[in-house]
Short mmCIF file of C-alpha atoms and ligand atoms in Angstrom, two decimals:
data_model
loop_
_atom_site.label_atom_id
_atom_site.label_comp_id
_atom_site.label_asym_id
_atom_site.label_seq_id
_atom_site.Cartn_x
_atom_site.Cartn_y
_atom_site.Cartn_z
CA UNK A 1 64.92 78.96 62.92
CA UNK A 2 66.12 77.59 66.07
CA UNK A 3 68.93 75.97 64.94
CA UNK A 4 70.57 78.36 62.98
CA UNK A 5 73.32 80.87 64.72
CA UNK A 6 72.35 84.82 65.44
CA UNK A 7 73.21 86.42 62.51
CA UNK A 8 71.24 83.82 60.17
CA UNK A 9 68.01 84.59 62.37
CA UNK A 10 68.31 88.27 62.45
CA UNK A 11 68.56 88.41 58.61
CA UNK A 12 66.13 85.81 58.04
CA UNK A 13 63.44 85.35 60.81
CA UNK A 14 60.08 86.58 60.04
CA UNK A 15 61.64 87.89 56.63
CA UNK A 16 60.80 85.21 53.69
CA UNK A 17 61.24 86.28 50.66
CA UNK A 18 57.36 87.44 49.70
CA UNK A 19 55.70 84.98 48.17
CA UNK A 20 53.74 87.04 45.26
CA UNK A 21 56.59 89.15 43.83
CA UNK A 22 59.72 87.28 45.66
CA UNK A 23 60.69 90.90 47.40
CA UNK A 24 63.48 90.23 49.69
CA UNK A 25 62.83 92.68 52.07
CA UNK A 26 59.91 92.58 54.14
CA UNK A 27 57.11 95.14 52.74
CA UNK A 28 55.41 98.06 54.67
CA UNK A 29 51.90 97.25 54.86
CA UNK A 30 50.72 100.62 55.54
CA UNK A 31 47.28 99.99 56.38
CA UNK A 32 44.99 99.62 59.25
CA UNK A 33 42.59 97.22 57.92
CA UNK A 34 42.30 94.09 55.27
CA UNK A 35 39.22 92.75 53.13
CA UNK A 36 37.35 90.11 54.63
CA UNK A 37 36.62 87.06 52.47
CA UNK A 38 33.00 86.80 54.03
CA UNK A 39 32.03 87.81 57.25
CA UNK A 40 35.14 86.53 59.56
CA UNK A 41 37.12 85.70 56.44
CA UNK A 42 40.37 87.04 57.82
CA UNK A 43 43.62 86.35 55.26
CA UNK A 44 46.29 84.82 58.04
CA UNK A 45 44.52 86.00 60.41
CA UNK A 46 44.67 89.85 59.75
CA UNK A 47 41.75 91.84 60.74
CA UNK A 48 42.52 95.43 61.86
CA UNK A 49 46.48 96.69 62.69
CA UNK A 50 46.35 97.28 66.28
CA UNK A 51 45.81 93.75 66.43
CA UNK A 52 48.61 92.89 64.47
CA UNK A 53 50.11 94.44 60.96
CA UNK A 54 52.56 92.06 58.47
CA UNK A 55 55.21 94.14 58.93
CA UNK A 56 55.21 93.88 62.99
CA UNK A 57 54.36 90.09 62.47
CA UNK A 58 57.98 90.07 60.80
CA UNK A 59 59.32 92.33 63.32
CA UNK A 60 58.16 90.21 66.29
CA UNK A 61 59.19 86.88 64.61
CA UNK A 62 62.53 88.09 64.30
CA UNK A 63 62.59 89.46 67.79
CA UNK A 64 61.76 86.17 69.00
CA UNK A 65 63.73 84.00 67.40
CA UNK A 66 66.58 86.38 68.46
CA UNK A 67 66.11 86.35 71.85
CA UNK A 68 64.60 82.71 72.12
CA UNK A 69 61.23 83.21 73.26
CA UNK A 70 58.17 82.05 72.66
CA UNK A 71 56.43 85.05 71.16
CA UNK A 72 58.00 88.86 70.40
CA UNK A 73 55.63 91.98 70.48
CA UNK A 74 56.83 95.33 69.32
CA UNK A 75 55.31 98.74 71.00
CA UNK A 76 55.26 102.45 70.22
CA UNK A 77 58.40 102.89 72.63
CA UNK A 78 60.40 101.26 75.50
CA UNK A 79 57.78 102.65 77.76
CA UNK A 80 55.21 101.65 76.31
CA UNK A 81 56.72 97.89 76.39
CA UNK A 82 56.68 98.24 80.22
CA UNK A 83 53.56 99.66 80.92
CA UNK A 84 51.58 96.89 78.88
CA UNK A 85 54.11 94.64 80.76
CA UNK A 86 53.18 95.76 83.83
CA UNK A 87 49.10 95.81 83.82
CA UNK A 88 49.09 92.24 81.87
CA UNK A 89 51.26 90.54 85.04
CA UNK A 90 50.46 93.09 88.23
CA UNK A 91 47.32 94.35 90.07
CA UNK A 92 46.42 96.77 92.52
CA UNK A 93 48.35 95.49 95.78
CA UNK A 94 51.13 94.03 94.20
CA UNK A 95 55.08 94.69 94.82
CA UNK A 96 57.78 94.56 92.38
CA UNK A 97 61.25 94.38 92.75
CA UNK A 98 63.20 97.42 91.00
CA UNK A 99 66.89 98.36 90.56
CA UNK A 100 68.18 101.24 92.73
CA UNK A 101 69.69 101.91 89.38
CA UNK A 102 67.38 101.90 86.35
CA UNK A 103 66.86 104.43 83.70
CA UNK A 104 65.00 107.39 84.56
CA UNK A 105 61.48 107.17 82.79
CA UNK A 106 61.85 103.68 84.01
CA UNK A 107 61.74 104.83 87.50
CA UNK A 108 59.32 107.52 87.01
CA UNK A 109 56.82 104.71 85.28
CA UNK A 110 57.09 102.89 88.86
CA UNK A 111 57.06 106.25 91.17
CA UNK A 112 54.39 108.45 89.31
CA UNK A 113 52.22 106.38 87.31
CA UNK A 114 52.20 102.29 88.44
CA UNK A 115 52.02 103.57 92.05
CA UNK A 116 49.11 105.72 91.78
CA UNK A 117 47.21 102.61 90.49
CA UNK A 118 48.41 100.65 93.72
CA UNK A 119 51.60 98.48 92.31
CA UNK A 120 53.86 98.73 95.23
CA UNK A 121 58.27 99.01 94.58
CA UNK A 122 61.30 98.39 96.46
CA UNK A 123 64.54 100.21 94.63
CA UNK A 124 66.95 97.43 95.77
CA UNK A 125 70.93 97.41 94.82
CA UNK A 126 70.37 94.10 92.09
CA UNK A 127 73.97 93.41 91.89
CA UNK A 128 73.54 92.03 95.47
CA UNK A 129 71.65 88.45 95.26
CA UNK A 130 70.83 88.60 98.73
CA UNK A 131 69.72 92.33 98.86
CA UNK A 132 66.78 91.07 96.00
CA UNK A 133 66.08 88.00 98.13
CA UNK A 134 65.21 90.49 101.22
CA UNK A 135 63.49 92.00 99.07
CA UNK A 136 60.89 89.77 97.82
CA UNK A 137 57.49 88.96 99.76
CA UNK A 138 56.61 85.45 98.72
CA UNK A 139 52.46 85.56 97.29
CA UNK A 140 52.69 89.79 97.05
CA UNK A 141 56.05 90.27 94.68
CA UNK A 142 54.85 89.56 90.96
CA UNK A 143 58.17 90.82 89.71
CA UNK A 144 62.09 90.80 90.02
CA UNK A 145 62.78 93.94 87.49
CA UNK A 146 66.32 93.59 86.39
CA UNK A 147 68.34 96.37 84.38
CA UNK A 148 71.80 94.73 83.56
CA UNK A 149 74.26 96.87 82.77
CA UNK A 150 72.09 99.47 84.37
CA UNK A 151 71.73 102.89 83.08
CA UNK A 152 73.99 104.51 83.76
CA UNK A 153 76.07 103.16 86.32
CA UNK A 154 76.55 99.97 84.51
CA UNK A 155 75.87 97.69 87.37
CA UNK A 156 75.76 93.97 86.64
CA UNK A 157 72.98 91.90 88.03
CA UNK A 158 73.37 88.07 87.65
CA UNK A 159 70.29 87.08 85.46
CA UNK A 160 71.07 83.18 86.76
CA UNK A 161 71.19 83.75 90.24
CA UNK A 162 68.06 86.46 90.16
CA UNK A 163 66.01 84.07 88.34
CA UNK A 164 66.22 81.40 90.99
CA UNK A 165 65.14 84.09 93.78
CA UNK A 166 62.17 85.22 92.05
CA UNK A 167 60.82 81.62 90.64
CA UNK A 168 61.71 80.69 94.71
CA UNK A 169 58.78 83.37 95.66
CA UNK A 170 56.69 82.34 92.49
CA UNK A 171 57.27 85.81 91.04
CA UNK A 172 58.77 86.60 87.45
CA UNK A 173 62.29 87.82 86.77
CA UNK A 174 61.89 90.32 83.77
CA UNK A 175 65.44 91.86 82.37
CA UNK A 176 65.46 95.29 80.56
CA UNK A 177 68.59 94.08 77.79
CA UNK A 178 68.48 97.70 76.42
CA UNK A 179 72.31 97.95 77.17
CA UNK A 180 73.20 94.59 76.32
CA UNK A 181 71.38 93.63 73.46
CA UNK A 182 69.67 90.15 71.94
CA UNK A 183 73.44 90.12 70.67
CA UNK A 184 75.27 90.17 73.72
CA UNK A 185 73.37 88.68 75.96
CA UNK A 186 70.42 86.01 76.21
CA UNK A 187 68.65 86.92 79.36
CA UNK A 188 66.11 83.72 78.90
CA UNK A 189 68.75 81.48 78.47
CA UNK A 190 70.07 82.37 81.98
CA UNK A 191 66.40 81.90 83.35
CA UNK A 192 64.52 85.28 82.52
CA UNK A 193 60.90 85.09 82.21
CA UNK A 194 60.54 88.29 79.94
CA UNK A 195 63.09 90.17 77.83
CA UNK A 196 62.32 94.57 77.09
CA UNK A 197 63.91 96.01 74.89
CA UNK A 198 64.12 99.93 74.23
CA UNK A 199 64.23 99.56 70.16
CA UNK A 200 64.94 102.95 69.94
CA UNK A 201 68.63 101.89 71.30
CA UNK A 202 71.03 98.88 69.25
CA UNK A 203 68.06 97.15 67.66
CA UNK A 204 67.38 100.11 66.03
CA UNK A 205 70.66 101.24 66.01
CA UNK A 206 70.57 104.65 64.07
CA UNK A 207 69.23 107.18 66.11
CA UNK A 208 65.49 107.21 63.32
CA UNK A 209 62.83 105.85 65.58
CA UNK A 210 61.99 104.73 68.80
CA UNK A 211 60.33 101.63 69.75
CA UNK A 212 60.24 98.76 72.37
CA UNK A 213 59.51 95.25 72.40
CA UNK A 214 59.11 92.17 74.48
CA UNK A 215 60.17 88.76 74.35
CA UNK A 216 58.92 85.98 76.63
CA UNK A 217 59.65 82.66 77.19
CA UNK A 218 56.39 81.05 77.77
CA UNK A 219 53.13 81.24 76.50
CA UNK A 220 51.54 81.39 79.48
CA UNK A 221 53.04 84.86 79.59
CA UNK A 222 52.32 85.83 76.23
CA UNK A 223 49.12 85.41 76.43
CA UNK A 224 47.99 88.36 78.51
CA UNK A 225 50.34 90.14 77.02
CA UNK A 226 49.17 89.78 73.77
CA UNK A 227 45.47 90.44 75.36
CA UNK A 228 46.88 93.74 76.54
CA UNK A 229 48.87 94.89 73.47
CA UNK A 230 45.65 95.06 71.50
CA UNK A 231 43.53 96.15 74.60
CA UNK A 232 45.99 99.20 75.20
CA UNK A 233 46.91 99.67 71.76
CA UNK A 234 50.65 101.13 72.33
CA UNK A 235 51.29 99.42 69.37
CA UNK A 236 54.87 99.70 66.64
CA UNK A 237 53.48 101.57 63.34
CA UNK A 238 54.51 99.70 60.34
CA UNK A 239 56.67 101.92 59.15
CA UNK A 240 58.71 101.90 62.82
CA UNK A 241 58.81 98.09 62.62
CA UNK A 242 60.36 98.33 58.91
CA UNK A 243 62.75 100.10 60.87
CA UNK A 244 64.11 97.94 63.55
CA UNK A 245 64.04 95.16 62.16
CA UNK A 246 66.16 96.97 59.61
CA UNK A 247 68.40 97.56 62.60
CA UNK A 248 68.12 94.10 63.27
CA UNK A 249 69.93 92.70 60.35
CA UNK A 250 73.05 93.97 61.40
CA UNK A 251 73.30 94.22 65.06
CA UNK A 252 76.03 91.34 65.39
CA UNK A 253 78.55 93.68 63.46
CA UNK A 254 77.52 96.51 64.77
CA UNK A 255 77.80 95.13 69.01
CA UNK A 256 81.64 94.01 68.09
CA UNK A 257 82.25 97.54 66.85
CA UNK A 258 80.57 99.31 69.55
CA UNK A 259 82.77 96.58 72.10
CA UNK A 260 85.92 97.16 69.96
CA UNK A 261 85.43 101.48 69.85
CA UNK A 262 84.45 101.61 73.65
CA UNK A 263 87.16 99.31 74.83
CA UNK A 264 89.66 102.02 73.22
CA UNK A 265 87.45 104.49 74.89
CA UNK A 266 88.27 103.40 78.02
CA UNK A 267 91.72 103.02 77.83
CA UNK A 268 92.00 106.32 77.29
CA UNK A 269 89.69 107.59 79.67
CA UNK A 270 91.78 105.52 82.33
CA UNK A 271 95.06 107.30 81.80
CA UNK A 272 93.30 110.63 82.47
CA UNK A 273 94.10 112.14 85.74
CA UNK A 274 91.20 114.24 85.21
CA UNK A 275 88.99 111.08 85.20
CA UNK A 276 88.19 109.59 88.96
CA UNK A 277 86.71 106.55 88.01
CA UNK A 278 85.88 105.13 84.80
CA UNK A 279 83.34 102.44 84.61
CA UNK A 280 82.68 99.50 82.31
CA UNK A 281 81.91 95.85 82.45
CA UNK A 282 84.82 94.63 80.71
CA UNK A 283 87.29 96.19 83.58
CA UNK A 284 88.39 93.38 85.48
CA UNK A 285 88.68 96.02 88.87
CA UNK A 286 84.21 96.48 88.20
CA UNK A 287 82.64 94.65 90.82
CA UNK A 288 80.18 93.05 88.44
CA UNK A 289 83.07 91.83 85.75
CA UNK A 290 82.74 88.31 86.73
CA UNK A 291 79.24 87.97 86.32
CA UNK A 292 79.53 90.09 83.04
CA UNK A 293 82.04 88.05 81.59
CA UNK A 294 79.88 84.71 82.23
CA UNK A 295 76.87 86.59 81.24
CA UNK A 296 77.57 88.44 78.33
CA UNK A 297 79.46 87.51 74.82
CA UNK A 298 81.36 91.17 75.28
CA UNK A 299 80.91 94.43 77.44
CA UNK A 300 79.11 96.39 75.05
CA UNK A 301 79.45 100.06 73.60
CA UNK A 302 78.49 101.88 76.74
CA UNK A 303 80.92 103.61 79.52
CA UNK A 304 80.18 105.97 81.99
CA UNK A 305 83.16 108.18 83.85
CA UNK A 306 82.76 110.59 87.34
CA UNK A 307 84.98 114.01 86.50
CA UNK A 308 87.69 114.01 89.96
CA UNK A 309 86.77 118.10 89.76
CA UNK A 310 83.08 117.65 90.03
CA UNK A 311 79.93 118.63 88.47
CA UNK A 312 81.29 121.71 86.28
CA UNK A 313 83.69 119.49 85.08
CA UNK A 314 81.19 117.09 84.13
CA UNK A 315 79.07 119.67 82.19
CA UNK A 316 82.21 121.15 80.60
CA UNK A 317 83.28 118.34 78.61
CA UNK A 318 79.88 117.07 77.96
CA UNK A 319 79.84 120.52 76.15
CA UNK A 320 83.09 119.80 74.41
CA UNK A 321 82.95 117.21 72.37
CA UNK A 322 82.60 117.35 68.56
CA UNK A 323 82.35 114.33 67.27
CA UNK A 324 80.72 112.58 70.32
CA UNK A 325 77.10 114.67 70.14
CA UNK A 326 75.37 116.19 73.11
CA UNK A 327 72.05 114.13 73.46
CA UNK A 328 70.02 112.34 74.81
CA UNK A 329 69.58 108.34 74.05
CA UNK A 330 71.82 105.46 73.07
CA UNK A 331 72.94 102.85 70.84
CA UNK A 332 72.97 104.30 67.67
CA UNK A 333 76.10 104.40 65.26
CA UNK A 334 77.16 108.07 65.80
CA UNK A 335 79.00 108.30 69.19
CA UNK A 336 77.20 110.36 72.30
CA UNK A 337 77.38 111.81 75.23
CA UNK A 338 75.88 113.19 77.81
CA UNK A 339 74.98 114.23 81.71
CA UNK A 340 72.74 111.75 83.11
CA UNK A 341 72.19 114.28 86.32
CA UNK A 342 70.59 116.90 84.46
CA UNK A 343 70.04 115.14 81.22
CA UNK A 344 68.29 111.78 80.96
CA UNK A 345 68.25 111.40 84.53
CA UNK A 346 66.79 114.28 86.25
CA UNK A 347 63.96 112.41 86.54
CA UNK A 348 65.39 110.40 89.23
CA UNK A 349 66.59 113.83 91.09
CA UNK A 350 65.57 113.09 95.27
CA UNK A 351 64.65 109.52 94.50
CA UNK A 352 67.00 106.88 95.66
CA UNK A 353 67.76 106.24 92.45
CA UNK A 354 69.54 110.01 91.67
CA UNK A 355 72.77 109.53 89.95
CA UNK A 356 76.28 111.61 90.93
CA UNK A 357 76.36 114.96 89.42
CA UNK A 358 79.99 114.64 88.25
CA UNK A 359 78.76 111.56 86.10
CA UNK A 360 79.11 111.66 82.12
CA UNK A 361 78.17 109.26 80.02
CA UNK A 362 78.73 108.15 76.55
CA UNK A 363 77.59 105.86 74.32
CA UNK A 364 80.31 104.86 72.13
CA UNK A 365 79.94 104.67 68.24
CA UNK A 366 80.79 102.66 65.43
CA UNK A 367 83.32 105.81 64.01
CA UNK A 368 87.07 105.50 63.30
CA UNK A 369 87.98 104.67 67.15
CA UNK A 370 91.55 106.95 66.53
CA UNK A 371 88.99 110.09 65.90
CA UNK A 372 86.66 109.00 69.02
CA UNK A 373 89.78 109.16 71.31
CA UNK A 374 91.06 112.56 69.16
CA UNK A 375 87.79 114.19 69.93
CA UNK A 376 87.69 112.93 74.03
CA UNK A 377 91.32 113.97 74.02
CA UNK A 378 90.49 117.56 72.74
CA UNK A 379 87.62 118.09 75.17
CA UNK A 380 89.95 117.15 78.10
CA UNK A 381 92.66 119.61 76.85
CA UNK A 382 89.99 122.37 76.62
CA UNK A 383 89.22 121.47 80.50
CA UNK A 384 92.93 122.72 81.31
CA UNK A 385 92.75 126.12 79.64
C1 PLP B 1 67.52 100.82 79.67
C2 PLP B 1 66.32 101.51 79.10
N1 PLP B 1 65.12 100.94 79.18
C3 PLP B 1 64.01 101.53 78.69
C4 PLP B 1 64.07 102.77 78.09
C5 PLP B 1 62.80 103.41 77.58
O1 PLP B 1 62.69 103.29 76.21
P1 PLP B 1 62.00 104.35 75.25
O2 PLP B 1 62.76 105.64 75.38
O3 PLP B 1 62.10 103.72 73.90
O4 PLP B 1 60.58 104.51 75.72
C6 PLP B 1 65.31 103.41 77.96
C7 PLP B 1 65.39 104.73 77.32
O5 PLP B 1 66.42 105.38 77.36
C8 PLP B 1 66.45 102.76 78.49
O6 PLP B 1 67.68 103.33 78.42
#
C-alpha cells in the first residue's frame, strides 16, 4: 500500500475485508493453535500463535506499512519490544549508545538487566551530533539508541544526522517514536534502521492496553528479530493487537488534536509567572525546534514545565488538576499529568539520567482545549491560596 497517503494505510493495511463473510474489521482469532491439513499442512502459514496469530499478522502489516519498513512485529509491551531488540542485534561485550534522557524503564532495561548480561552503555546528551560521534567505538558499538522528543525533557535528536554517525561506525541507529508517533514522524525515512514503539501510548491511544512494536527497514534486520520474537515469546495477545490497531485507524486525527490542544496548553503555561520554563518542540526559543520542525509534521501532544518555586510546587499542582488525571503513561485521549521525579521516573533517581524535581509533565488530550486551560488555570490559582 505504498503508494497510498497515511490515513488510507492505517485504515486499510493488513485489514481486507475477510474473505469468507466480507467482515470489515479484522477478526480476533483467539486461539493458540490451527488444524493441520496433513502433517506440515499449515493454512498461510499458521502453526501455533507465538509464532504468529491473524490478528497480529494484521496488526504488524499495518504497522509496517505505516512506518515504511520492511516487516512490523507487535510485543506484550514497549519493553518487551526492546529487550527482543536488544538480544537479536547485541552480545555479551557490546556497547550501545543511549540518551542521557530516555524514559525510565528504558534506562533501567540498560542499567539493571542488559548490563548484567555484558551489553555495555554510554548515557550521551543525543541532541549533540558530535557528543554521539565521541561516543561511538567503531567494531564494539552495535547501536545508536535514539529517544526523540525524549521523555520527558523533550529533547530533539536529529534522526538524519545520527543515522550517518552510526552507519559511519557500522552500528544501527534505532529511534524510540513513542512521543512522536508513525504520524508525526518517519524515523526510517530520515535513515533509522529500526522504529519502537510503546503501543500502549498514541497507537493505542485510549489508555486500554499496553503493547510495543517494531518496525525495521531491512530484512536483514528482521530476520533475527523475527527468530527472537518466537524464541522469547513476548508476544501481542490477539485481543491486544485488535486493540491497537484499533488505535491505529485514527491516529492522524487524533496527533492534530493532541498538536492543536497542547499548543493552547502552552500558551498558557507561558504567561504563568509561576511557570520557569515551559518546554515543547514547537517553541521556536527550544534548542531542538529546528531540527523538530524539519523532522516532524507537528510538535505533538506532549509538554513538560519546571515550577519557579520548586519541588512542592511541582507536586501541588500535579495534585490539582481535575480534568488532567494524576497517572502514569501517555498518549491516550483523556489529558494527564504527572511528576516524572517521583512518578514514572524514579527509576532514573542517582543515574545520570535523573530528571529535576520541580518537573511536571502532561500529556495533553483530545478534550475541549477551553476546559484543558480552565482546569490548568484552577490548579495554578489553588497554588496562591
Ligand atoms: C518513550 C517510551 N518508550 C518505551 C516505553 C515502554 O513501553 P511500555 O510501558 O509499553 O513497556 C515507554 C513507556 O512509558 C515510553 O514512554
Amino acid at each position: 500500500m505504498s503508494d497510498f497517503g497515511f490515513e488510507t494505510r492505517a485504515i486499510h493495511a493488513g485489514q481486507e475485508p475477510d474473505p469468507r463473510t466480507g467482515a470489515v474489521v479484522p477478526a480476533i482469532y483467539a486461539t493458540s493453535t490451527y488444524k493441520q491439513d496433513g502433517v506440515g499442512g499449515l493454512r498461510e502459514g499458521y502453526e501455533y500463535s507465538r509464532s504468529a496469530n491473524p490478528t497480529r499478522t494484521a496488526l504488524e502489516e499495518c504497522l509496517a506499512a505505516l512506518e515504511k519498513g520492511v516487516r512490523g512485529f507487535a510485543f506484550a509491551s514497549g519493553l518487551a519490544a526492546e529487550d527482543t531488540l536488544l538480544r537479536a542485534l547485541t552480545k555479551p561485550g557490546d556497547h550501545v549508545v543511549i540518551p542521557n534522557d530516555a524514559y525510565g524503564g528504558t534506562y533501567r532495561l540498560f542499567d539493571k538487566v542488559q548490563a548484567r548480561w555484558g551489553l555495555a552503555y554510554d548515557p550521551v546528551p543525543i541532541a549533540d551530533v558530535e557528543a554521539v560521534r565521541a561516543a561511538v567505538q567503531p567494531g564494539t558499538t552495535r547501536i545508536v539508541w535514539v529517544e526523540t522528543p525524549t521523555n520527558p525533557l523533550l529533547g530533539i535528536a536529529d534522526i538524519a544526522a545520527l543515522a550517518e554517525v552510526a552507519h559511519a561506525a557500522d552500528a544501527l541507529l534505532v529511534v524510540d517514536n513513542t512521543f512522536a508517533s508513525s504520524y508525526l514522524q518517519q524515523p526510517l525515512d530520515l535513515g533509522a534502521d529500526v522504529v519502537v514503539h510503546s503501543t500502549t501510548k498514541y497507537a493505542g491511544g485510549h489508555s486500554d492496553v499496553v503493547g510495543g512494536a517494531l518496525v525495521v527497514r531491512d530484512e536483514a534486520v528482521a530476520e533475527p528479530i523475527a527468530f527472537h520474537q518466537n524464541s522469547m515469546g513476548a508476544v501481542a495477545g490477539p485481543f491486544d493487537s485488535w486493540l491497537v490497531l484499533r488505535g491505529l485507524r485514527t491516529l492522524a486525527l487524533r496527533m492534530e488534536r493532541h498538536s492543536d490542544n497542547a499548543e493552547r496548553v502552552v500558551a498558557f503555561l507561558q504567561g504563568r509567572p509561576e511557570v520557569s520554563e515551559v518546554i515543547y518542540p514547537g517553541l521556536v526559543e527550544h534548542p531542538g525546534h529546528a531540527v523538530a520542525a524539519r523532522q516532524m509534521k507537528r510538535f505533538g501532544g506532549m509538554v513538560s514545565f519546571r515550577m519557579a518555586a520548586g519541588e512542592r510546587a511541582a507536586l501541588d499542582v500535579v495534585e490539582h488538576t481535575e480534568l488532567f488525571t494524576l497517572a502514569e503513561s501517555l498518549g491516550g485521549v483523556e489529558s494527564l499529568i504527572e511528576h516524572p521525579g517521583r512518578m514514572t521516573h524514579a527509576s532514573a533517581a542517582g543515574s545520570p539520567l535523573e530528571v529535576p524535581d520541580d518537573l511536571v509533565r502532561v500529556s495533553v488530550g483530545i478534550e475541549t482545549a477551553d476546559d484543558l486551560v480552565a482546569d490548568l488555570a484552577q490548579a495554578f490559582e489553588r497554588l496562591a491560596r
